[in-house]
Coordinates of C-alpha atoms in Angstrom, one line a residue:
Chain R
X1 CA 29.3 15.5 24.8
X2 CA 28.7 15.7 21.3
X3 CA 30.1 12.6 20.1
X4 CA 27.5 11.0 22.7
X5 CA 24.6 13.2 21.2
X6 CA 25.5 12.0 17.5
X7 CA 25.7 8.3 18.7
X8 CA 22.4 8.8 20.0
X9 CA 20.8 10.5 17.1
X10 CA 22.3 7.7 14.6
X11 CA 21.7 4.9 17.0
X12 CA 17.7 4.5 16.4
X13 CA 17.8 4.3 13.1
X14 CA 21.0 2.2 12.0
X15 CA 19.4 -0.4 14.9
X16 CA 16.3 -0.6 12.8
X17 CA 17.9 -0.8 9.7
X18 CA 20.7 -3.3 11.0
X19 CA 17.8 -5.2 12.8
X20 CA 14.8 -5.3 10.7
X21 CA 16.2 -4.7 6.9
X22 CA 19.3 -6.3 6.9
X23 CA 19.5 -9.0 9.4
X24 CA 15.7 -10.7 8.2
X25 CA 16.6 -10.7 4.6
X26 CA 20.3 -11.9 5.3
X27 CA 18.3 -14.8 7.3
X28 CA 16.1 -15.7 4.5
X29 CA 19.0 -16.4 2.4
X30 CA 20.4 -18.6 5.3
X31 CA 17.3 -20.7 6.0
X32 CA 16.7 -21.3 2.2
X33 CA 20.1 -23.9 2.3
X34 CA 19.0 -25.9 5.3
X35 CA 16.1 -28.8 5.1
X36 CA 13.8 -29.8 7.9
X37 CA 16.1 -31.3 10.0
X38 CA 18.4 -28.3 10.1
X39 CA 20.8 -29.9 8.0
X40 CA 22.9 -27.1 5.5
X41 CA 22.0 -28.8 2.4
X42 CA 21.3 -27.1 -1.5
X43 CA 18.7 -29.1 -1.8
X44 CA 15.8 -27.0 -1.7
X45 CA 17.6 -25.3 -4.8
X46 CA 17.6 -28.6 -6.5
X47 CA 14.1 -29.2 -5.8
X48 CA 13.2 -25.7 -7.1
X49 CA 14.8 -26.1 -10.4
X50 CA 14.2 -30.0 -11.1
X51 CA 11.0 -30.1 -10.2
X52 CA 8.5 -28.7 -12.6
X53 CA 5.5 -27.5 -10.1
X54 CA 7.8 -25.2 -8.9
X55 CA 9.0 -23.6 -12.0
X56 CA 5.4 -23.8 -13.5
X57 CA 5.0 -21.9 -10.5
X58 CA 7.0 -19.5 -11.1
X59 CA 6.0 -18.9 -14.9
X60 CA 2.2 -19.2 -13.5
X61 CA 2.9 -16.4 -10.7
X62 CA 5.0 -13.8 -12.8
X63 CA 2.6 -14.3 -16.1
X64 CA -0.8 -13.9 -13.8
X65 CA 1.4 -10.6 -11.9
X66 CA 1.6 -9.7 -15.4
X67 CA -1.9 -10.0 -16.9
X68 CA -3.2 -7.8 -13.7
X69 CA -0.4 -5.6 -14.4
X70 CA -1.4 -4.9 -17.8
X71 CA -5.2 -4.6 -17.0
X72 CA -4.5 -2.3 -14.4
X73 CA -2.3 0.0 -16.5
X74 CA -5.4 0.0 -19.5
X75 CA -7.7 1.0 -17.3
X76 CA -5.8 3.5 -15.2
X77 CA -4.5 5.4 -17.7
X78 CA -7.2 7.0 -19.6
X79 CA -9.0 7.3 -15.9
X80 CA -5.7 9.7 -14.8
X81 CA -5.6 11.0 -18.0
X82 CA -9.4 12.7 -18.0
X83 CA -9.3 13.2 -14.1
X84 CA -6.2 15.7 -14.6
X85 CA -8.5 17.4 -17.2
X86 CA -11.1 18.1 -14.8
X87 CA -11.6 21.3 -13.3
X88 CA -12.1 19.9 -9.5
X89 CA -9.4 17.2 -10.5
X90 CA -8.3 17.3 -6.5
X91 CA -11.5 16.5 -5.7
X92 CA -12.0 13.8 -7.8
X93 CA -8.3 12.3 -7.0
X94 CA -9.8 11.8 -3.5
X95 CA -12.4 9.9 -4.9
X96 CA -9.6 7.7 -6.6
X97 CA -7.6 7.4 -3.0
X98 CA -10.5 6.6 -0.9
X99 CA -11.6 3.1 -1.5
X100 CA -7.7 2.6 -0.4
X101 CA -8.3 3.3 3.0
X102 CA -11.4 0.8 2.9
X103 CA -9.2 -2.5 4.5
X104 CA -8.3 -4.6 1.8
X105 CA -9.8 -8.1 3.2
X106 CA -13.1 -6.2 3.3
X107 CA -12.9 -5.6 -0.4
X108 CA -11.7 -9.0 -1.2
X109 CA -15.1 -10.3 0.8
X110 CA -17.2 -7.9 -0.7
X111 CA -16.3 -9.5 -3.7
X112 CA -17.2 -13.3 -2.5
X113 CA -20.8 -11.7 -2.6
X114 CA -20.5 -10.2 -5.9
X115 CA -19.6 -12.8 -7.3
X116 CA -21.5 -15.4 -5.4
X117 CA -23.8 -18.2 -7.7
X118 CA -26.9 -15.5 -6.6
X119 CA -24.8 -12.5 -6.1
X120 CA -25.1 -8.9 -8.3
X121 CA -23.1 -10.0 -10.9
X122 CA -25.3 -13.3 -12.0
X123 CA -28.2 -11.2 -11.3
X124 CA -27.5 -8.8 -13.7
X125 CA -26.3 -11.9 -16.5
X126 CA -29.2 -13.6 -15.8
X127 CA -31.3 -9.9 -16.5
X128 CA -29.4 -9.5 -20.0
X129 CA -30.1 -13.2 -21.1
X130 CA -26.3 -14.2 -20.7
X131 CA -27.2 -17.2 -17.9
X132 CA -25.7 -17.9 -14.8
X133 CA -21.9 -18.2 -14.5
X134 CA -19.5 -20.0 -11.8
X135 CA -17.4 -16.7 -11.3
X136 CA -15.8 -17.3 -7.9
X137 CA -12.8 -19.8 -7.5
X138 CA -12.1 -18.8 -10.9
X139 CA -8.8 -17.3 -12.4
X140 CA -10.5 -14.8 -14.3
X141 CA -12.1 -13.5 -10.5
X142 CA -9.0 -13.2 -9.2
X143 CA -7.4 -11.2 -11.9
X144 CA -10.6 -9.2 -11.4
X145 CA -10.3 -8.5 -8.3
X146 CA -6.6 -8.2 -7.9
X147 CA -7.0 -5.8 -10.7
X148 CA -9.8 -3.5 -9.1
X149 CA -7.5 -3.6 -5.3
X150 CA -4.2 -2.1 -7.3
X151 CA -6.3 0.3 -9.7
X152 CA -5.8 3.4 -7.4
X153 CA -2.1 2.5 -6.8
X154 CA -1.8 2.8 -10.6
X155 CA -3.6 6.1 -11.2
X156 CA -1.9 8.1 -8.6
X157 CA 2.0 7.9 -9.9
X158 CA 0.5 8.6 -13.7
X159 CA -2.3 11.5 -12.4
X160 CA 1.0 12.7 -11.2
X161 CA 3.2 12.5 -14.0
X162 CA 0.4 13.9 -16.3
X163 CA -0.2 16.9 -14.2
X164 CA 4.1 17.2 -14.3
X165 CA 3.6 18.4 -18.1
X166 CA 4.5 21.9 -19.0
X167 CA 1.4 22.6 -21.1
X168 CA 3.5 25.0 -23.9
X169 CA 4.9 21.7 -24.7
X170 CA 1.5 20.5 -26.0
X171 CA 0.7 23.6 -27.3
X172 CA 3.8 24.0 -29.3
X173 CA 2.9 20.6 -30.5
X174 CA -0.5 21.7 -31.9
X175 CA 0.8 24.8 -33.1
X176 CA 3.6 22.4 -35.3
X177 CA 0.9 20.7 -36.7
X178 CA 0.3 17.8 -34.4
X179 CA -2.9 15.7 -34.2
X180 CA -4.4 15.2 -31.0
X181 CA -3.7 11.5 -31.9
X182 CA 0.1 12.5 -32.0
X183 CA 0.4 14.6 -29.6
X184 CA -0.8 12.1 -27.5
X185 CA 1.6 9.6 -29.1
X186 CA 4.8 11.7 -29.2
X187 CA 4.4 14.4 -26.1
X188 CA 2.1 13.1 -23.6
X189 CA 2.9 9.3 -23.2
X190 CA 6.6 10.0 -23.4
X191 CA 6.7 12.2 -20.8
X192 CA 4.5 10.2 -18.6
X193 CA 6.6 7.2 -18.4
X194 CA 7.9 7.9 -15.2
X195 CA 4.5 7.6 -14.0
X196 CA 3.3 4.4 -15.9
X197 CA 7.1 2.4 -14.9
X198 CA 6.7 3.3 -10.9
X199 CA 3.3 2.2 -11.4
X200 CA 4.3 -1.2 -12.7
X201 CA 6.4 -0.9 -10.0
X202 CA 3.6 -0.5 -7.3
X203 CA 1.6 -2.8 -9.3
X204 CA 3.5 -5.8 -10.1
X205 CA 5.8 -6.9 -7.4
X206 CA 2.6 -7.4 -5.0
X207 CA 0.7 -9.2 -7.6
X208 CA 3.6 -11.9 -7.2
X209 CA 2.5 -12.3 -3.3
X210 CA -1.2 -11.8 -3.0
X211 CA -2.2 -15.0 -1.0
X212 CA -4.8 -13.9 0.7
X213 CA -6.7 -13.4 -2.3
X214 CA -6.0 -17.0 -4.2
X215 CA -7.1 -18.3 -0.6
X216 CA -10.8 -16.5 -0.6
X217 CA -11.3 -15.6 -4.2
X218 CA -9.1 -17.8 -6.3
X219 CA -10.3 -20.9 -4.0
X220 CA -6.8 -22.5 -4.0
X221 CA -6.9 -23.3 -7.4
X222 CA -4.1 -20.5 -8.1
X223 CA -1.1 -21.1 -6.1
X224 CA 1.2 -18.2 -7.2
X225 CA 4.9 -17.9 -5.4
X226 CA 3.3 -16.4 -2.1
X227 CA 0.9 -18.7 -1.9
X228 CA 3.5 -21.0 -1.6
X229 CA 4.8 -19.0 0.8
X230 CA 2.4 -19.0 3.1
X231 CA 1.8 -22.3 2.8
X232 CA 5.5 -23.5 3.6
X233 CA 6.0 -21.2 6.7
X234 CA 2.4 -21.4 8.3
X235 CA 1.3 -24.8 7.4
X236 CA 3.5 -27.6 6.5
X237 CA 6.3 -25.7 8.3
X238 CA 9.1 -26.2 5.8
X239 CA 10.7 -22.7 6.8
X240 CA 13.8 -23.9 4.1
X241 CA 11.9 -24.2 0.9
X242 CA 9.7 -21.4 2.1
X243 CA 13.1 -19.7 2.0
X244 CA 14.3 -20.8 -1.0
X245 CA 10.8 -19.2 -2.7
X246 CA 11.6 -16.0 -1.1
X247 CA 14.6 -15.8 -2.6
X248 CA 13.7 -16.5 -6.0
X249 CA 10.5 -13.6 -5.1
X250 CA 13.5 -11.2 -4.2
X251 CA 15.7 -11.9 -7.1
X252 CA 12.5 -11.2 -9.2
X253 CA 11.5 -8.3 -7.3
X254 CA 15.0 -7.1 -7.9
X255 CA 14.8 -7.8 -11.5
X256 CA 11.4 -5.5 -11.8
X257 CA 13.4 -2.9 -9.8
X258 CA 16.1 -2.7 -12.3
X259 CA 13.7 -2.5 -15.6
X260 CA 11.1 -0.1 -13.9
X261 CA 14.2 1.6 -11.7
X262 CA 13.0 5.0 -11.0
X263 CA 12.4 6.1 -7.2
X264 CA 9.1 6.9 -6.3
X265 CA 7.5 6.0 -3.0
X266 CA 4.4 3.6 -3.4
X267 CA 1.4 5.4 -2.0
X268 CA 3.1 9.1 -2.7
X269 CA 1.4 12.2 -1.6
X270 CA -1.0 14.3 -3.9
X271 CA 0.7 17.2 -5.6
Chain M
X1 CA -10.2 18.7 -25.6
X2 CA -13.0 18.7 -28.3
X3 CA -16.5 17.8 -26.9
X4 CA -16.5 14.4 -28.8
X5 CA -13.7 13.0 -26.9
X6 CA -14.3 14.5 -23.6
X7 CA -18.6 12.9 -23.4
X8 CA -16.3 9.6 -24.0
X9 CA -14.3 10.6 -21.4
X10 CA -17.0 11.3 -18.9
X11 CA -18.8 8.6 -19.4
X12 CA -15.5 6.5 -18.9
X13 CA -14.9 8.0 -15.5
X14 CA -18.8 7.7 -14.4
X15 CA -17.9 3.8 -15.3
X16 CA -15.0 3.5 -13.9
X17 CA -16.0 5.4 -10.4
X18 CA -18.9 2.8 -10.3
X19 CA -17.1 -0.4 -10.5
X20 CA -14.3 1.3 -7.9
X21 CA -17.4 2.2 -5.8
X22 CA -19.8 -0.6 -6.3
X23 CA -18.1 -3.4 -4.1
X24 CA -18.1 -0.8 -0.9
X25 CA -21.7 0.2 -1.7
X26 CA -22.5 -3.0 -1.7
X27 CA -21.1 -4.1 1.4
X28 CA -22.3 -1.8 3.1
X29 CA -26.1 -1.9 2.0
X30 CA -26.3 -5.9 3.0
X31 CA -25.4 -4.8 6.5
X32 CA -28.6 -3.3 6.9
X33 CA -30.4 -6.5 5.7
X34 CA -32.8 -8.9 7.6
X35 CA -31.1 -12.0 5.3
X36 CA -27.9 -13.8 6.3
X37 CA -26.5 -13.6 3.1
X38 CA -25.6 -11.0 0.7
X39 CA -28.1 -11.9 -2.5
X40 CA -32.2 -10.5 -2.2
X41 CA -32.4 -7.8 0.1
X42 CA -34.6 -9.0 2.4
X43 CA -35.3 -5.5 4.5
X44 CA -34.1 -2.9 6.7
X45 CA -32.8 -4.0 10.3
X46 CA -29.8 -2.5 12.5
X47 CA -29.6 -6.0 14.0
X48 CA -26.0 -7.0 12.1
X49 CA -24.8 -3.3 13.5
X50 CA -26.0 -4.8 17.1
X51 CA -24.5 -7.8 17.1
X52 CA -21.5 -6.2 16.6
X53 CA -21.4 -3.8 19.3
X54 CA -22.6 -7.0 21.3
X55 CA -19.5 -8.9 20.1
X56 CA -16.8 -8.4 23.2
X57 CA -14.3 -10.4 21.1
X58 CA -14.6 -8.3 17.8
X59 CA -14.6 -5.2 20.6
X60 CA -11.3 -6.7 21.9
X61 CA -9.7 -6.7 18.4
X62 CA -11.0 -3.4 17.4
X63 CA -9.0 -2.2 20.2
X64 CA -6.3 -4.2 19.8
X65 CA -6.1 -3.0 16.1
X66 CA -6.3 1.2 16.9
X67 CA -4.0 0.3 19.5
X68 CA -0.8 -1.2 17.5
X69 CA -1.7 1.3 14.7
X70 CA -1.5 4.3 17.1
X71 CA 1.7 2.9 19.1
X72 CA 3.5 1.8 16.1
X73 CA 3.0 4.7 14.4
X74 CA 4.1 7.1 17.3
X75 CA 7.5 5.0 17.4
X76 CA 8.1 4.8 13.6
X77 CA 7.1 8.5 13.5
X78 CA 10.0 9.5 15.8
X79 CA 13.2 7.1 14.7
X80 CA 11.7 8.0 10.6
X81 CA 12.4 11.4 11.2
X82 CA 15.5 10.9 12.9
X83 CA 16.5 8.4 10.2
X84 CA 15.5 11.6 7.4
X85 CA 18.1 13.5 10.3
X86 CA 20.7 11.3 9.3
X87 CA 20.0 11.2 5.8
X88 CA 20.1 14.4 4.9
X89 CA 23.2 15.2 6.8
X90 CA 25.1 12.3 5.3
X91 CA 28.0 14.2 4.1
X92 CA 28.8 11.8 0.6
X93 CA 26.2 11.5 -1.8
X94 CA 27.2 7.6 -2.5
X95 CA 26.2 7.1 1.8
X96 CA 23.2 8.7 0.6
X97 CA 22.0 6.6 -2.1
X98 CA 22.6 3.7 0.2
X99 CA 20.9 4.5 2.5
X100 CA 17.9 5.6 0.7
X101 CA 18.4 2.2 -1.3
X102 CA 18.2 0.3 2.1
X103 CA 15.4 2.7 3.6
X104 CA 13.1 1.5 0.3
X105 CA 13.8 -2.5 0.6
X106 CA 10.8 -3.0 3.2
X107 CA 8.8 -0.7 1.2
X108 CA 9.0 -2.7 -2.4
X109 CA 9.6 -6.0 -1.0
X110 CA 6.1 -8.6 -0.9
X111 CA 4.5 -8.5 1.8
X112 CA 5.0 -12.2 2.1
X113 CA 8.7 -11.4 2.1
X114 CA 9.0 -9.5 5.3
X115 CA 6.1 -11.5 7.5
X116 CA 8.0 -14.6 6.6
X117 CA 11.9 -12.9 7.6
X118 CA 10.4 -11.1 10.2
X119 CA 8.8 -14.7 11.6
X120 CA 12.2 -16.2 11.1
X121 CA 13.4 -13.2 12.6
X122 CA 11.5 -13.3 15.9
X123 CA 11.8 -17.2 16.2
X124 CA 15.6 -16.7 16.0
X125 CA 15.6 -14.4 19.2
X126 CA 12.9 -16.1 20.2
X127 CA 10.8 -13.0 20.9
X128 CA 7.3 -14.7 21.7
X129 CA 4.7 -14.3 19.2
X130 CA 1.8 -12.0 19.7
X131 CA 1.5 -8.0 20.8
X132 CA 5.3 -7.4 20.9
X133 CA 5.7 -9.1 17.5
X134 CA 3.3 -7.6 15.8
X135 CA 3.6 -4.5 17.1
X136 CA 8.1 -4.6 15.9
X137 CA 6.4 -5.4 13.0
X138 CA 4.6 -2.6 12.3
X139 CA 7.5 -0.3 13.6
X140 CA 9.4 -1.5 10.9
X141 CA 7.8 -1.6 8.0
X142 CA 6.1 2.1 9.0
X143 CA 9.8 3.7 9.4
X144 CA 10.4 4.0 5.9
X145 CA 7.3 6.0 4.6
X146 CA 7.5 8.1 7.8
X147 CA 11.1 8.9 6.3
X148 CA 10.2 9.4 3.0
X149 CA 7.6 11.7 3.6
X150 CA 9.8 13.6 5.8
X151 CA 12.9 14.0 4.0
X152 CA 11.6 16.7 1.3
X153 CA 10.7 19.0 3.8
X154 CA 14.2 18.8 5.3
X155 CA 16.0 19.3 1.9
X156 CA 13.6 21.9 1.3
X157 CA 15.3 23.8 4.3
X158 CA 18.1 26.2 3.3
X159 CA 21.0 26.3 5.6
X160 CA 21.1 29.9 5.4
X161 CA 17.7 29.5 8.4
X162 CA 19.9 27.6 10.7
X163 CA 23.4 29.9 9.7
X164 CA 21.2 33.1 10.9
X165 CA 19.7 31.2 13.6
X166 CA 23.3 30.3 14.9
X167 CA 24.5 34.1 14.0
X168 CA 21.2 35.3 16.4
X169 CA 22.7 33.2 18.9
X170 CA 20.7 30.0 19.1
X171 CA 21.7 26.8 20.7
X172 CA 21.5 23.4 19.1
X173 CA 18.6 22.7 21.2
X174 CA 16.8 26.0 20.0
X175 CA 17.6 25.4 16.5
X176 CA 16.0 22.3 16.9
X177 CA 12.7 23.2 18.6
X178 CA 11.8 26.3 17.2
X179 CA 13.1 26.4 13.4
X180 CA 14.1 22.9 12.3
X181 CA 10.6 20.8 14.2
X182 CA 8.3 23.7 12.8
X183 CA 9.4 23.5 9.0
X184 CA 9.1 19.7 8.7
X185 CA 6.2 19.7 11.0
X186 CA 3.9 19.0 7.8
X187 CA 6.0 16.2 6.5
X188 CA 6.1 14.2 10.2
X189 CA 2.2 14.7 10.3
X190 CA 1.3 13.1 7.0
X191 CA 4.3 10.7 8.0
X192 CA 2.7 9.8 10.8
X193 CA -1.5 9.2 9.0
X194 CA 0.4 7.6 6.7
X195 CA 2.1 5.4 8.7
X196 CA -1.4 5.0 10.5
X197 CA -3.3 3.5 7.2
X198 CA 0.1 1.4 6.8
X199 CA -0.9 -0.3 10.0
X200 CA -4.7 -0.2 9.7
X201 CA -4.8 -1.7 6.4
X202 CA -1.9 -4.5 6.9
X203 CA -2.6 -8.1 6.8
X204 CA -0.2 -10.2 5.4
X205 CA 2.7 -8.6 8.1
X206 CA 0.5 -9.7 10.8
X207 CA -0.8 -13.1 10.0
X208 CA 2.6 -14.3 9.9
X209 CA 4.2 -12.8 12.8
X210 CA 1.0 -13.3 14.8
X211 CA 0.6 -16.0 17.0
X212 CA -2.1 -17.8 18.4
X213 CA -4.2 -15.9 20.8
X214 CA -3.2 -12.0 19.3
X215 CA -5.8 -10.9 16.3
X216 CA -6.6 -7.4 14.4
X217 CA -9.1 -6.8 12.6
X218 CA -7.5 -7.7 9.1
X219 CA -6.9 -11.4 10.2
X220 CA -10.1 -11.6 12.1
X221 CA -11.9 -10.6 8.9
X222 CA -9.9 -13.4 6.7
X223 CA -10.6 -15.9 8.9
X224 CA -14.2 -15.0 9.3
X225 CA -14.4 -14.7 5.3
X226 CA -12.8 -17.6 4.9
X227 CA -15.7 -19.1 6.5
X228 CA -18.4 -17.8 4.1
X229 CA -20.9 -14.8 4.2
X230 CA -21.1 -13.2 7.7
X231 CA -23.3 -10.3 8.1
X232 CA -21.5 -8.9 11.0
X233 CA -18.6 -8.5 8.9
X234 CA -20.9 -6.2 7.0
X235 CA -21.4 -4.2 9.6
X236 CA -18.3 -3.8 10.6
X237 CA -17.5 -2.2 7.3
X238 CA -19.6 0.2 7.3
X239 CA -18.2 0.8 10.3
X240 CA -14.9 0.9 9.2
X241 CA -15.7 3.1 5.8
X242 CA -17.3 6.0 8.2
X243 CA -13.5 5.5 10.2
X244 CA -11.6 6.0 7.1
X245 CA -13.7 8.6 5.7
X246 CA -13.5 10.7 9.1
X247 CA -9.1 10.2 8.5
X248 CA -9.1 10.7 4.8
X249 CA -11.3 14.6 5.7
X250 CA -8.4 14.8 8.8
X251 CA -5.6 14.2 6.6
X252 CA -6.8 16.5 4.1
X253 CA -7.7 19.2 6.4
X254 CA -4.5 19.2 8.2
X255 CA -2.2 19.2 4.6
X256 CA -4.9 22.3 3.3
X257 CA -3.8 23.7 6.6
X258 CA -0.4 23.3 6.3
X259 CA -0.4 24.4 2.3
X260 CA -2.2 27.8 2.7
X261 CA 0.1 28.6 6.0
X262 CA 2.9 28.1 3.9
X263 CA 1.4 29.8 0.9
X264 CA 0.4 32.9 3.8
X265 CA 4.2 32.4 4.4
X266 CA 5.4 33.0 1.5
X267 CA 3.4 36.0 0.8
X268 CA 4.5 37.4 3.6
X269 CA 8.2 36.8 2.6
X270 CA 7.0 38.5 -0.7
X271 CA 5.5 41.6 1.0
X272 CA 8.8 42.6 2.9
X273 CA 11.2 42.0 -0.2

């Protein structure tokens, strides 16, 4: 009787994990050594590494992941820093999470307007005398825009790290003498580097895969590793290479995990 | 913070709100315009707003859409919290860490990632592509956060509730119902909108493991915006913004809820020590 209970209690979830965690990643690695044909071949490796679009690629996808990274993480941090100074900081945290709930494609397409030949953004150019710029299809749009989806995701693990402080530890620091400059410096950022590395976390490992976005804002110019994805799986049908990227996307995703390894969950409550 | 630094600091959060705010504002304001694109506005009309509610097919994928989310959720909601069961009564610490490890792989991986191994993975048992697929999907990648929102409230649990419960003369299935369910009631709820927003707001999942025929909204709107400007896809956002708001004020509500019970809890405890 209860041996039957506990199988039932364990079966649900060790099916899901067995089923849908292990068994499709275990799969990836299989269809990554066989070619079109179905033949098991190392191949695909071999074209990875030889050719140089793919490892351009590669460098293209991780240094892109890493410029919106970085812009993220500039502009975040002062914004979670001053929100947790705020008196109705909740409030205003809310403000931050909202536009996350707003579908992500919808903000990608609000952005094809705004940054449309005669959208806002020329408009206001053309107001201050700066002309009219080609702004979509550009790399600098989709950094932009990849940069404004991921803000929130990088405010809320640093808001929460910041608010983690034990403020006597800042006051001790003034009372030693400490310039707000310093304190900052050698109390505050410190402590908050759990916060800023799970952010990185949240932040960078999707910047590697965001084809939807090279496709409308980027205007296939940027092909980053899940573009390439996408393309091998849905369009030319190539499942093996497609593979064979994947892999080299988890290996990197697994790097990133081991520099930035702290556990956090990626949308995490508000505390 | 000295009044120099903290004008600067308004002012930076006045900018920053705007540019986070400006792209939905904007949306939203050229679905109430007489043009067909979204540069000049050209004038007030609810037109977009009715050929929307005229579209059957967009009416078909809206439903589609709250349907997986609500479904998939349900399901992930129920094996999540079973899975934070087994978890937290893994006996080693090392099973633990594994299987916390293995719980977070579909939550850091790429999105590509698991729509291309779960399209391989459907092909492979040849599970037809479309509702079923999509709505596996969704289960699956939904499981972990339902577990990991879950699993603080059931560490948060001291044994000694269930040791008197047992001493009282509870069974299993008492323990269960009426002091295990109730404690981590909070964390399955915000599992469960969580989960919700998961499957509301995924796209790349979907498009892979969707087949022809099957839409939601997310790949209805790529398609349509890869297509150009489409004022109806306006519409539907402001739509859609008035949904999410309406969830982000339920969410809230029910966690406020939850906090000052427990807080009204506590005090209680207080009062009688």
């Amino acid at each position: 009787m209860n041996n039957k209970l506990r199988c039932l209690l364990y079966a649900p979830y060790a099916l899901w994990l067995l089923l849908f965690v292990i068994a499709p990643v275990a799969l990836i690695f299989y269809y990554s050594f066989f070619n079109i044909a179905h033949h098991f071949t190392l191949d695909n490796y071999k074209t990875f590494f030889e050719s140089g679009t793919y490892l351009t690629m590669t460098a293209n996808s991780v240094f892109y992941a890493f410029l919106i990274t970085l812009f993220t993480l500039i502009i975040s941090y002062p914004m979670a820093y001053y929100i947790s100074k705020l008196k109705h900081r909740d409030l205003w945290i809310l403000l931050v999470i909202l536009p996350t709930w707003i579908n992500l494609l919808l903000k990608a397409y609000a952005f094809i307007g705004l940054l449309s030949h005669d959208g806002l953004v020329n408009n206001l150019s053309q107001f201050l005398g700066l002309g009219v710029h080609h702004m979509l299809f550009t790399n600098t749009s989709f950094i932009l825009v990849a940069a404004y989806i991921q803000i929130p995701f990088m405010i809320l693990p640093i808001y929460n790290s910041l608010l983690d402080i034990n403020d006597s530890y800042i006051r001790a620091s003034r009372d030693l003498g400490a310039t707000s400059a310093q304190t900052f410096m050698k109390v505050i950022l410190p402590l908050t580097k759990p916060g800023i590395q799970s952010g990185i976390q949240i932040v960078f490992i999707p910047s590697l895969s965001l084809f939807m976005l090279s496709r409308l804002i980027g205007g296939n110019k940027i092909i980053t590793l899940g573009t390439a994805v996408e393309e091998h799986f849905l369009t030319t049908m190539n499942w093996g290479m497609g593979s064979t990227i994947g892999v080299v996307l988890i290996i990197s995703m697994a790097i990133v995990m081991f520099f930035t390894s702290n556990r956090r969950k990626r949308r995490g409550p508000i505390k | 913070m000295n009044s120099k630094s903290s004008k600067f600091g308004r002012l930076y959060l006045i900018v920053i709100f705007l540019l986070l705010y400006i792209p939905i504002i904007y949306l939203i304001v050229y679905s109430f315009s007489t043009g067909t694109t979204m540069d000049n506005f050209h004038g007030f009309t609810l037109r977009h707003y009715q050929d929307l509610f005229a579209d059957k097919r967009m009416l078909a994928i809206f439903l589609n859409t709250i349907l997986i989310a609500l479904l998939s959720s349900l399901i992930s909601t129920v094996i999540g919290t079973i899975g934070a069961f087994n978890i937290s009564n893994a006996k080693r610490r090392r099973t633990k860490q594994v299987l916390l490890s293995l719980n977070s792989i579909l939550l850091v991986s790429p999105d590509v990632i698991i729509g291309a191994s779960f399209l391989i993975f459907f092909t492979a048992l040849s599970i037809p592509l479309g509702f079923w697929s999509v709505l596996l999907s969704h289960i699956a990648f939904e499981i972990p956060i339902v577990l990991l929102m879950v699993l603080p409230r059931l560490n948060e649990m001291s044994p000694s509730l269930i040791n008197a419960a047992k001493d009282l003369g509870a069974s299993q299935s008492q323990i269960l119902s009426d002091i295990v369910i109730p404690f981590i009631q909070p964390g399955i709820i915000s599992g469960f909108f969580m989960a919700i927003t998961y499957s509301l707001d995924d796209f790349a999942v979907t498009f892979f493991v969707t087949g022809n025929g099957f839409t939601t909204l997310s790949v209805e709107i790529y398609s349509r915006a890869r297509q150009g400007i489409d004022l109806e896809i306006n519409a539907l956002s402001g739509i859609m913004f008035i949904f999410s708001l309406i969830l982000v004020v339920a969410y809230y509500f029910i966690e406020h809820q939850n906090q000052s019970g427990s807080s009204k809890k506590k005090r209680r405890l207080e009062e009688r020590h």
